[in-house]
Short mmCIF file of C-alpha atoms in Angstrom, two decimals:
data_model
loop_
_atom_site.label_atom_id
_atom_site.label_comp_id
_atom_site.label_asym_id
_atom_site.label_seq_id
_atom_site.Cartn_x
_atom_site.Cartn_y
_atom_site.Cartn_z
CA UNK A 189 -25.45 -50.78 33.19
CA UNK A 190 -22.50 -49.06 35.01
CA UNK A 191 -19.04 -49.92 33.89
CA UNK A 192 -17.86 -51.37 36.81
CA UNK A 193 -20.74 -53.50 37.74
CA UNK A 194 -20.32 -57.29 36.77
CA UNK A 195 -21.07 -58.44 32.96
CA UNK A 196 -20.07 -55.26 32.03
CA UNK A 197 -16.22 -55.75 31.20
CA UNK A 198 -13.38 -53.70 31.06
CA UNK A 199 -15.46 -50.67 29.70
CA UNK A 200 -15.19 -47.14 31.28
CA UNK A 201 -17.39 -44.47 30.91
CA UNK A 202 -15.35 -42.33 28.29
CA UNK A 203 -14.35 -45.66 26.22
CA UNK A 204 -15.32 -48.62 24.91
CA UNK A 205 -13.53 -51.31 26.43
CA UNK A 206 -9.61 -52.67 25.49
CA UNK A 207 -10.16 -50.31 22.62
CA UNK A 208 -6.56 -48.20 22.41
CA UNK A 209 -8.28 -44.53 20.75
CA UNK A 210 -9.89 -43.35 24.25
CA UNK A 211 -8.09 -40.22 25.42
CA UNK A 212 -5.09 -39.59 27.24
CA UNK A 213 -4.52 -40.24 30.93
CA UNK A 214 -4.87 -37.13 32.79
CA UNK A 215 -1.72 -37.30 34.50
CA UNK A 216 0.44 -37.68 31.29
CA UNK A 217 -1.36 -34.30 30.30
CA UNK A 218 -0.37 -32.72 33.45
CA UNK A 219 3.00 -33.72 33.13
CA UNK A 220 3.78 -33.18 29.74
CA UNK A 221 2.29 -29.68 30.21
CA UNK A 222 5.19 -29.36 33.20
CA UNK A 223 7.72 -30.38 30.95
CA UNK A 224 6.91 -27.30 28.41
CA UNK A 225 6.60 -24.99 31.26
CA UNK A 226 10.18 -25.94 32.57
CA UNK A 227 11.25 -25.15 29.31
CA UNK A 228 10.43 -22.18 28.65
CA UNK A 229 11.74 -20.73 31.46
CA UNK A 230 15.01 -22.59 31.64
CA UNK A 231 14.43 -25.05 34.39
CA UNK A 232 17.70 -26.95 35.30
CA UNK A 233 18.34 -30.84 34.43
CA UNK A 234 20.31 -32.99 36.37
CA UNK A 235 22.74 -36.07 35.48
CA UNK A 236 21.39 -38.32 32.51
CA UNK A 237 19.06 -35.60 31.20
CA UNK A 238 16.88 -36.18 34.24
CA UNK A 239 14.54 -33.80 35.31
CA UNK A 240 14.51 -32.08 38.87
CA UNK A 241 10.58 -31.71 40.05
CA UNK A 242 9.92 -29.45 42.91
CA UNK A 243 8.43 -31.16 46.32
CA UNK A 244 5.82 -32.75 45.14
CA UNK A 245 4.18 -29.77 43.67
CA UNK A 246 4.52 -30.86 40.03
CA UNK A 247 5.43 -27.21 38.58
CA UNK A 248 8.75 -25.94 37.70
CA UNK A 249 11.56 -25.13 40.46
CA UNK A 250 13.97 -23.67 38.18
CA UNK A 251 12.52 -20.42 36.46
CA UNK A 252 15.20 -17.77 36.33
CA UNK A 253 14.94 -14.17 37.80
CA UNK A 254 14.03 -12.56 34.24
CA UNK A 255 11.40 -14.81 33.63
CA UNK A 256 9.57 -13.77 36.97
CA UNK A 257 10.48 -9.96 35.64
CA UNK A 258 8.99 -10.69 33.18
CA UNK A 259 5.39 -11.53 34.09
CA UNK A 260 5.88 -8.93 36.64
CA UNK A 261 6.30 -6.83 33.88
CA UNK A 262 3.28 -8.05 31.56
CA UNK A 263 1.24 -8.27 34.95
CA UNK A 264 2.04 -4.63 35.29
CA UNK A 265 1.35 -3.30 32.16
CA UNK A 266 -2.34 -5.14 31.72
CA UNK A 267 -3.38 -3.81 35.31
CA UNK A 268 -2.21 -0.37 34.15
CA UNK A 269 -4.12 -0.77 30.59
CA UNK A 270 -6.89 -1.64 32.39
CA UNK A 271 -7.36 1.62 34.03
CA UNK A 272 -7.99 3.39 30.55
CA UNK A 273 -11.25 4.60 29.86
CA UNK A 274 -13.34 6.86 27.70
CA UNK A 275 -16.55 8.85 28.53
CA UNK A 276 -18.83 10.06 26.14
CA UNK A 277 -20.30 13.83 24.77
CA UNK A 278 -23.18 13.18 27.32
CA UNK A 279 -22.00 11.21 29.83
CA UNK A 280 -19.94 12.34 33.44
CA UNK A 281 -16.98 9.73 35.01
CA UNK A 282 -17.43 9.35 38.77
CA UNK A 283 -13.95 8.48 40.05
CA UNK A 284 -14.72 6.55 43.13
CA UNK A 285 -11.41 6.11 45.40
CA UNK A 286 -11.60 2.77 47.70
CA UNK A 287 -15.31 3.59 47.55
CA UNK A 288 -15.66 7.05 48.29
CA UNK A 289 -16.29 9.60 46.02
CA UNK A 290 -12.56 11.52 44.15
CA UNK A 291 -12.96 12.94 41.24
CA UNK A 292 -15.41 13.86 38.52
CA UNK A 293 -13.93 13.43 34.91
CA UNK A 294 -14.98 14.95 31.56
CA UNK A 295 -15.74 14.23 27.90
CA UNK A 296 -12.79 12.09 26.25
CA UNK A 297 -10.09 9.90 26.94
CA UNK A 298 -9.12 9.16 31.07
CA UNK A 299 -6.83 6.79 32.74
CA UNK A 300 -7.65 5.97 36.21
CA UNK A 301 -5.92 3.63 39.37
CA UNK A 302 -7.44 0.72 38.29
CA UNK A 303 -9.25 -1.48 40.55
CA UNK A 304 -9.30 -1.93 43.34
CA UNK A 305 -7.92 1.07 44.10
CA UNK A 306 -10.61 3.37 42.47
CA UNK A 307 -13.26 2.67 39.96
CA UNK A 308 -15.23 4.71 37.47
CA UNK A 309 -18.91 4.80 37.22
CA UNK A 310 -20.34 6.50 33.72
CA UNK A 311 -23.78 8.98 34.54
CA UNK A 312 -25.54 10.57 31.32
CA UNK A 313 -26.41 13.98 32.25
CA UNK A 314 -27.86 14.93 28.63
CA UNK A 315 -30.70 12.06 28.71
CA UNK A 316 -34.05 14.21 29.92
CA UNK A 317 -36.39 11.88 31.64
CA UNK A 318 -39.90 12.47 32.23
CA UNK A 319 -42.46 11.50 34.60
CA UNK A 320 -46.51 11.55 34.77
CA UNK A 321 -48.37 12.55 37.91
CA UNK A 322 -52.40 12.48 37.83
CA UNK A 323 -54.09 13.42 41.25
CA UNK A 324 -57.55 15.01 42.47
CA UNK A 325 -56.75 17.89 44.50
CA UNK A 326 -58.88 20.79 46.31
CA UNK A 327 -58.86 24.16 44.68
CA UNK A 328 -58.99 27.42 46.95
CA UNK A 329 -63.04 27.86 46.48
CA UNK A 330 -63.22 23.78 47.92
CA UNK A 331 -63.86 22.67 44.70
CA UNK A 332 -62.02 19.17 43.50
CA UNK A 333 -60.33 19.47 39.74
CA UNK A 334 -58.58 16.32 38.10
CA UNK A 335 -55.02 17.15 37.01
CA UNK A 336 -52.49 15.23 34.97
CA UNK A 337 -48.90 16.82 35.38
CA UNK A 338 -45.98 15.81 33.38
CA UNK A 339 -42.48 16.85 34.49
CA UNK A 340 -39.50 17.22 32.67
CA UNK A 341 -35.78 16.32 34.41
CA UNK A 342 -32.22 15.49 33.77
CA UNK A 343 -28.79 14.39 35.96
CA UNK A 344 -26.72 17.88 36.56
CA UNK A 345 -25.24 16.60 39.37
CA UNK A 346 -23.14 13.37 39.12
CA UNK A 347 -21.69 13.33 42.23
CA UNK A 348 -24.86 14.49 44.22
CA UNK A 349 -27.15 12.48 42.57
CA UNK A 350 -25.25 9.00 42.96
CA UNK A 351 -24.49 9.89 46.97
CA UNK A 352 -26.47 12.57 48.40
CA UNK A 353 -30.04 10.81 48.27
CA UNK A 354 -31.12 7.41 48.26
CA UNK A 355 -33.56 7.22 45.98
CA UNK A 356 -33.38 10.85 43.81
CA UNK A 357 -36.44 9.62 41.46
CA UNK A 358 -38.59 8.71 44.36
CA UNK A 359 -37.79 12.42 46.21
CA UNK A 360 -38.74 14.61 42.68
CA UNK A 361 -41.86 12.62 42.49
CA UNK A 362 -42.82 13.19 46.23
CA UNK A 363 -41.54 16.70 45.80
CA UNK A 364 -43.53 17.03 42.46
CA UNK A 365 -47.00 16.75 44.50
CA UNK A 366 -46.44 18.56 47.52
CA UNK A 367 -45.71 21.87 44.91
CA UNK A 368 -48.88 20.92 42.95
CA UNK A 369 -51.09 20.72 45.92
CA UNK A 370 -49.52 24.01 47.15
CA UNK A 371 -50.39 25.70 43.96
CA UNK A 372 -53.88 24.09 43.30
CA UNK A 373 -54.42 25.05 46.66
CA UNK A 374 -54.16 28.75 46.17
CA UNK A 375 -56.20 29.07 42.82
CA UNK A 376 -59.99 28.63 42.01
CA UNK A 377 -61.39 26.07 40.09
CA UNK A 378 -62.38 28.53 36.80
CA UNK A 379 -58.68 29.72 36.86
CA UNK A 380 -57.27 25.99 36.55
CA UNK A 381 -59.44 24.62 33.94
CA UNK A 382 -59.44 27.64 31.50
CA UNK A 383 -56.77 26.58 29.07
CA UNK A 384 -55.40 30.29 28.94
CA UNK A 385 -54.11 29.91 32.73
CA UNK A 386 -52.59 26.72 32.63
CA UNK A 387 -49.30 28.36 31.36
CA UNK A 388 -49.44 30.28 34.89
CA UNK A 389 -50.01 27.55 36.88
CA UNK A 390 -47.27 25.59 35.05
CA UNK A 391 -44.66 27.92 35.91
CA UNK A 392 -45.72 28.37 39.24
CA UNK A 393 -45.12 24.33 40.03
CA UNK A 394 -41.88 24.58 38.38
CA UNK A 395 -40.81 27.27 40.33
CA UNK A 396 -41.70 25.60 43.41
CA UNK A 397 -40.30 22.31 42.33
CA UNK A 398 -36.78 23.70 41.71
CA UNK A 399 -36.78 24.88 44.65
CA UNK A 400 -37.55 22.02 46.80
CA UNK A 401 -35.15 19.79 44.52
CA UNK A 402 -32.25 22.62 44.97
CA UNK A 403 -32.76 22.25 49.20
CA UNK A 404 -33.06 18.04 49.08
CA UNK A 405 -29.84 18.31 47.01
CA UNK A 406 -31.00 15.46 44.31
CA UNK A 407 -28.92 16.45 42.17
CA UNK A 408 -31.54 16.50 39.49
CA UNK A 409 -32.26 19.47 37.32
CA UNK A 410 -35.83 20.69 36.31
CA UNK A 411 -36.21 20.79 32.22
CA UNK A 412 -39.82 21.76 32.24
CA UNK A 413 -43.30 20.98 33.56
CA UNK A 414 -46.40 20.91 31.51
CA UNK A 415 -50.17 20.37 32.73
CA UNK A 416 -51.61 17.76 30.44
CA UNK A 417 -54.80 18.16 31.51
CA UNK A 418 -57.22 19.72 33.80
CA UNK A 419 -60.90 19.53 34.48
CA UNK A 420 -63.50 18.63 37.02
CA UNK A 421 -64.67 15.50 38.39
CA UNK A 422 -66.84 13.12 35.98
CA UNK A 423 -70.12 13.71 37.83
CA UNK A 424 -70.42 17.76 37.07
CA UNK A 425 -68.03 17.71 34.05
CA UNK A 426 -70.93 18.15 31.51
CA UNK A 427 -71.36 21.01 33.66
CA UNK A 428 -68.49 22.40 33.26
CA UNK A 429 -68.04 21.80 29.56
CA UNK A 430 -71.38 23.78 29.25
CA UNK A 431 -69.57 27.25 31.34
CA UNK A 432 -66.46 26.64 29.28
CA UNK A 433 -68.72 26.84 26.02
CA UNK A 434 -70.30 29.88 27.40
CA UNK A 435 -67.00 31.78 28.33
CA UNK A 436 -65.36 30.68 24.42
CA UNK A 437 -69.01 32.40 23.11
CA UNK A 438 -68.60 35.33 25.48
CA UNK A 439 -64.75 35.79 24.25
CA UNK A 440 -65.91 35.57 20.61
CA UNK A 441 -68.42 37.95 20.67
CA UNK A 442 -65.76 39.97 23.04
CA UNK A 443 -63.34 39.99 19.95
CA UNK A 444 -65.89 40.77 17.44
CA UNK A 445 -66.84 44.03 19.25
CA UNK A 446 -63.66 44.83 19.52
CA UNK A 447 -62.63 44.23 15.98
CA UNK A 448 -65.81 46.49 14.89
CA UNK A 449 -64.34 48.98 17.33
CA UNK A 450 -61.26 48.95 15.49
CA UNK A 451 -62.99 49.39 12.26
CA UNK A 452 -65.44 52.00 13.08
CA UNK A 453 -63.46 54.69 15.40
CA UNK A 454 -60.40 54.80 13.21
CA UNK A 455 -62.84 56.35 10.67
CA UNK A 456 -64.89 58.60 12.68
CA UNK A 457 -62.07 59.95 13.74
CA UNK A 458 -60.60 60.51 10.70
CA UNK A 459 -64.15 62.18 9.26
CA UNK A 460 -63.74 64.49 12.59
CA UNK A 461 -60.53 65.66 11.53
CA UNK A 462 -61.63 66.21 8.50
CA UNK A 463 -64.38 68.35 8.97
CA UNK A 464 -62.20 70.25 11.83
CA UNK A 465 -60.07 70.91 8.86
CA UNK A 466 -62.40 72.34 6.80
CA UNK A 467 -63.57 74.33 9.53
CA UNK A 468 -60.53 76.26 9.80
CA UNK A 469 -60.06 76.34 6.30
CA UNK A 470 -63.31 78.08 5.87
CA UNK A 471 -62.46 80.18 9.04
CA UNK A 472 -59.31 81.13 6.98
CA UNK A 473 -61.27 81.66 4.00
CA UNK A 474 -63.95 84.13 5.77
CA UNK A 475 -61.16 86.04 6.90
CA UNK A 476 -59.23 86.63 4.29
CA UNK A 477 -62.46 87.21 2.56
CA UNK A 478 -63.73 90.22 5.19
CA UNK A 479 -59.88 91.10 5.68
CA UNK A 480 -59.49 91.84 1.72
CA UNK A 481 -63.32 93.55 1.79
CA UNK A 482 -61.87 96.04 4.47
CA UNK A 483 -58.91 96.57 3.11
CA UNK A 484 -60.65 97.17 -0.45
CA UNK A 485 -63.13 99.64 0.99
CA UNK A 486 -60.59 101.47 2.95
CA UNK A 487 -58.20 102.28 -0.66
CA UNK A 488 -62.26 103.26 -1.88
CA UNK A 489 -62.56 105.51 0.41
CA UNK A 490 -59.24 107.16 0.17
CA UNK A 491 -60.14 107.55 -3.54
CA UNK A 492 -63.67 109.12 -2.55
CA UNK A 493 -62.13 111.26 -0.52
CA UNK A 494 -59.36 112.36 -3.77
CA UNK A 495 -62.68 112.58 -6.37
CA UNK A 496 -66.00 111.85 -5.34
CA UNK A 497 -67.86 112.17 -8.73
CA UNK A 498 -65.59 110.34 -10.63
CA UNK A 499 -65.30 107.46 -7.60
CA UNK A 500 -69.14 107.30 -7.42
CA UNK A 501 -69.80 107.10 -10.98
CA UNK A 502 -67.27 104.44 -11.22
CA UNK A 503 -69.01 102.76 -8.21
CA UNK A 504 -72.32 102.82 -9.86
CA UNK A 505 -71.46 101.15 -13.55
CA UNK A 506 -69.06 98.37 -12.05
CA UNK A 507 -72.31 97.84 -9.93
CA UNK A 508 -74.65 97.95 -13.34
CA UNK A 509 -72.43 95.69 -14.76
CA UNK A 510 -72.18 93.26 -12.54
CA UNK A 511 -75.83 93.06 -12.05
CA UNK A 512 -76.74 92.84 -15.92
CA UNK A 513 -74.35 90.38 -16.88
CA UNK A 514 -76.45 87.98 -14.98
CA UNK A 515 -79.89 88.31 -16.85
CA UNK A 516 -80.95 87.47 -20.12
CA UNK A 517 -82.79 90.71 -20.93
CA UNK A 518 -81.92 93.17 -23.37
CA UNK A 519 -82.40 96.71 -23.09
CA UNK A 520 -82.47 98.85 -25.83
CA UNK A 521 -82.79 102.60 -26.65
CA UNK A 522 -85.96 102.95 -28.55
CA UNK A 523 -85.62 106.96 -28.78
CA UNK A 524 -82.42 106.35 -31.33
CA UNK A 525 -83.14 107.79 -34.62
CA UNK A 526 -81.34 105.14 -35.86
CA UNK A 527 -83.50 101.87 -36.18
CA UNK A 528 -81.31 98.93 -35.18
CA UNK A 529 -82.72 95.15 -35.75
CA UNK A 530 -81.61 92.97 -33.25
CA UNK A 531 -81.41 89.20 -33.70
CA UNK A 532 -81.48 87.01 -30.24
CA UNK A 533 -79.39 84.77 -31.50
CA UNK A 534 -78.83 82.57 -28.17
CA UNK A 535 -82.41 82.45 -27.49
CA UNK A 536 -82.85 80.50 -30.99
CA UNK A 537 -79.68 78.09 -30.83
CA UNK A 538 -81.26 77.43 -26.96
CA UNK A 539 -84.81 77.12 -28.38
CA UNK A 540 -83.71 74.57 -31.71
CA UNK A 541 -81.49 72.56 -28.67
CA UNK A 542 -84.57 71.79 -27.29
CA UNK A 543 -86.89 71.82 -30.02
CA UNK A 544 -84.38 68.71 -31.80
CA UNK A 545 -84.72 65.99 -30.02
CA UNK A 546 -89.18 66.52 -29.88
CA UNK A 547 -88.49 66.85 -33.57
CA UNK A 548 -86.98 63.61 -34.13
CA UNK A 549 -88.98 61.88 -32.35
CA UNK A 550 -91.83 63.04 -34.29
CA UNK A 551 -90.10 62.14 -37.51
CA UNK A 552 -89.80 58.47 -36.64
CA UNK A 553 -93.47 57.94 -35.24
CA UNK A 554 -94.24 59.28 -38.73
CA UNK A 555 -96.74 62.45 -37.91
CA UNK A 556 -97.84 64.42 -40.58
CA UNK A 557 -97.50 68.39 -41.31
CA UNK A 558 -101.42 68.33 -40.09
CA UNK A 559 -100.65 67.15 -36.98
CA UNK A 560 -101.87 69.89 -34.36
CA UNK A 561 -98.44 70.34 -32.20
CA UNK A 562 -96.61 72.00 -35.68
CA UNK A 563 -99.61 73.81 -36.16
CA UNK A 564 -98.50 75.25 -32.64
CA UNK A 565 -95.32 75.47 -33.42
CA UNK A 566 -96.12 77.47 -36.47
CA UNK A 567 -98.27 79.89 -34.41
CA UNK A 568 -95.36 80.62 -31.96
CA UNK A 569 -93.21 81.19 -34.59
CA UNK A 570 -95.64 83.93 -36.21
CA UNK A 571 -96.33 85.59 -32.79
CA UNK A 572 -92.28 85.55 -32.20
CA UNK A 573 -92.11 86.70 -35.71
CA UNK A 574 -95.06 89.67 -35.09
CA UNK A 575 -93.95 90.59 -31.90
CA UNK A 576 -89.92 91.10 -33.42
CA UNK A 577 -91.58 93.23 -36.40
CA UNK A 578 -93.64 95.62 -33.23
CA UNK A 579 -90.17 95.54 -32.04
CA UNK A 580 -88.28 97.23 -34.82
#
């Protein structure tokens, strides 16, 4: 039921009839809240203690030249605080002066006109941003690859980036393409999808895209680009993965030739040398060998020529001697008077050498003094034995 609708008493929205704890009238509020205004800054009384009101505007008439100082004053100084500011490691202040572009400030603590004179907008130009672009695109033998691109990009630029272009993000993207059909465009299919050019192609893009982002004045700087991936369409990609297979074989086998190469050369080489070496040492060798013959035969004949007899005769036993003391024969003078008895000693430590280890074999398969081999052995020792007694 409203309050003021009949039946419904003296009761008010906010109250609950004749009660007396409702709350205050709003016009004693306003006008005790003039009375502590007009005190504080020294408004005049008239006669009686009365209290002189402006015109009907309810607010103070008598405030004293320092107390309008003195908001002047405070007024001042919090508009003039206000135009302190502090920009960050990474970020750039844009000073913008009634809207147009003033000043670009640096790392630290700035103080600017504050507003609405100029006003400061804050731009990170450390924060690297990144974008995806995937696209089917015609190769140079009019073949179609699938490509997924992701490029790399920061703000280096504050002022050209927030006032140069419109839409910065929109313009790298559009620019992104254009420089990836361009370079697709000029390759072959194998060269794109073997993962050893993609590096190549990379660079090329970026190249291209710094370009075109330098000339549309963005203001945006190109970190890096990278090709994510890269292959043919779905319907011949088994295909494809089946040539890729054969081109990793064909580089494998490649490298283990090569390696074997390595291996095997080295050493023939080395075995060349070698025997080059020894070639001209024996060369060397032959000589000095012929050189030391000629040079021997020449002081021989010079002595020949001094004493022949006494040069030949020397001639003839070095000769003698150097061909007996290479057999095993004895020659003896059997004309002597004197009978000499010679023992061949070497031939019998040479024969029991040999004889020793038939002997002991004998001795441990346990043959008897019957047995027919030292029967033989006895009958070469009697014909040695006759044949040294015809001897002497």
């Amino acid at each position: 039921m409203a309050w003021n609708q009949p039946g419904g008493g003296d009761r008010d929205p906010w109250g609950g009839g004749n009660r007396n704890d409702g709350p205050p009238d709003l016009d004693e509020v306003v006008k005790n809240l003039q009375k502590k205004l007009g005190g504080l800054f020294g408004k005049s009384r008239g006669n009686g203690g009365g209290e002189s009101s402006g015109g009907g505007g309810g607010f103070p008439s008598g405030i004293g030249g320092k107390g309008v100082a003195a908001l002047l004053v405070v007024a001042a100084a919090v508009w003039a605080a206000s135009g302190f500011y502090i920009v960050q490691p990474a970020e750039r202040g844009v000073v913008l002066r009634f809207g147009a572009f003033g000043d670009v400030t640096q790392p630290g603590p700035n103080w600017h006109i504050p507003y609405p004179i100029e006003e400061v907008i804050k731009v990170n130009v450390d924060n690297v941003e990144n974008f995806q672009v995937e696209a089917h695109m015609l190769t140079r033998d009019e073949n179609i690859v699938d490509l997924e691109l992701k490029v790399q990009y920061r703000i280096s630029a504050p002022e050209t980036y927030l006032f140069r272009d419109f839409a910065p993000e929109k313009t790298i993207r559009d620019a992104t393409e254009t420089t990836l059909r361009e370079v697709v465009g000029q390759n072959p299919l194998d060269s794109i999808i073997v993962s050893e050019n993609r590096s190549q192609i990379a660079d090329a893009v970026e190249q291209g895209l710094r370009t075109l982002v330098e000339r549309y004045q963005t203001g945006l700087e190109i970190v890096g680009v990278n090709i994510q991936r890269a292959g043919a369409p779905p319907a011949v990609k088994e295909a494809f993965d089946d040539v890729n297979k054969a081109r990793e074989d064909k580089e494998r086998f490649e490298n283990k030739a090569e390696a074997y190469a390595n291996e095997i050369v080295p050493r023939a080489r080395g075995a060349s040398a070698r025997r080059l070496e020894d070639a001209k040492a024996y060369r060397a060798q032959v000589i000095a060998e012929a050189e030391g013959e000629s040079a021997r035969f020449l002081s021989l004949l010079g002595e020949y020529k001094r004493a022949p007899e006494v040069t030949r005769q020397r001639l003839y036993l070095e000769t003698v001697e150097q061909v007996y003391s290479d057999t095993s024969k004895v020659v003896m003078d059997t004309n002597s008077s004197n009978n000499l008895t010679y023992i061949p000693l070497d031939q019998l430590m040479k024969q029991r050498t040999r004889t020793a280890p038939q002997q002991e074999q004998f001795d441990d398969l346990g043959t008897t003094a019957a047995d027919p081999g030292d029967s033989q052995a006895t009958e070469r020792v009697d014909s040695r034995g006759s044949r040294d007694r015809r001897a002497r």
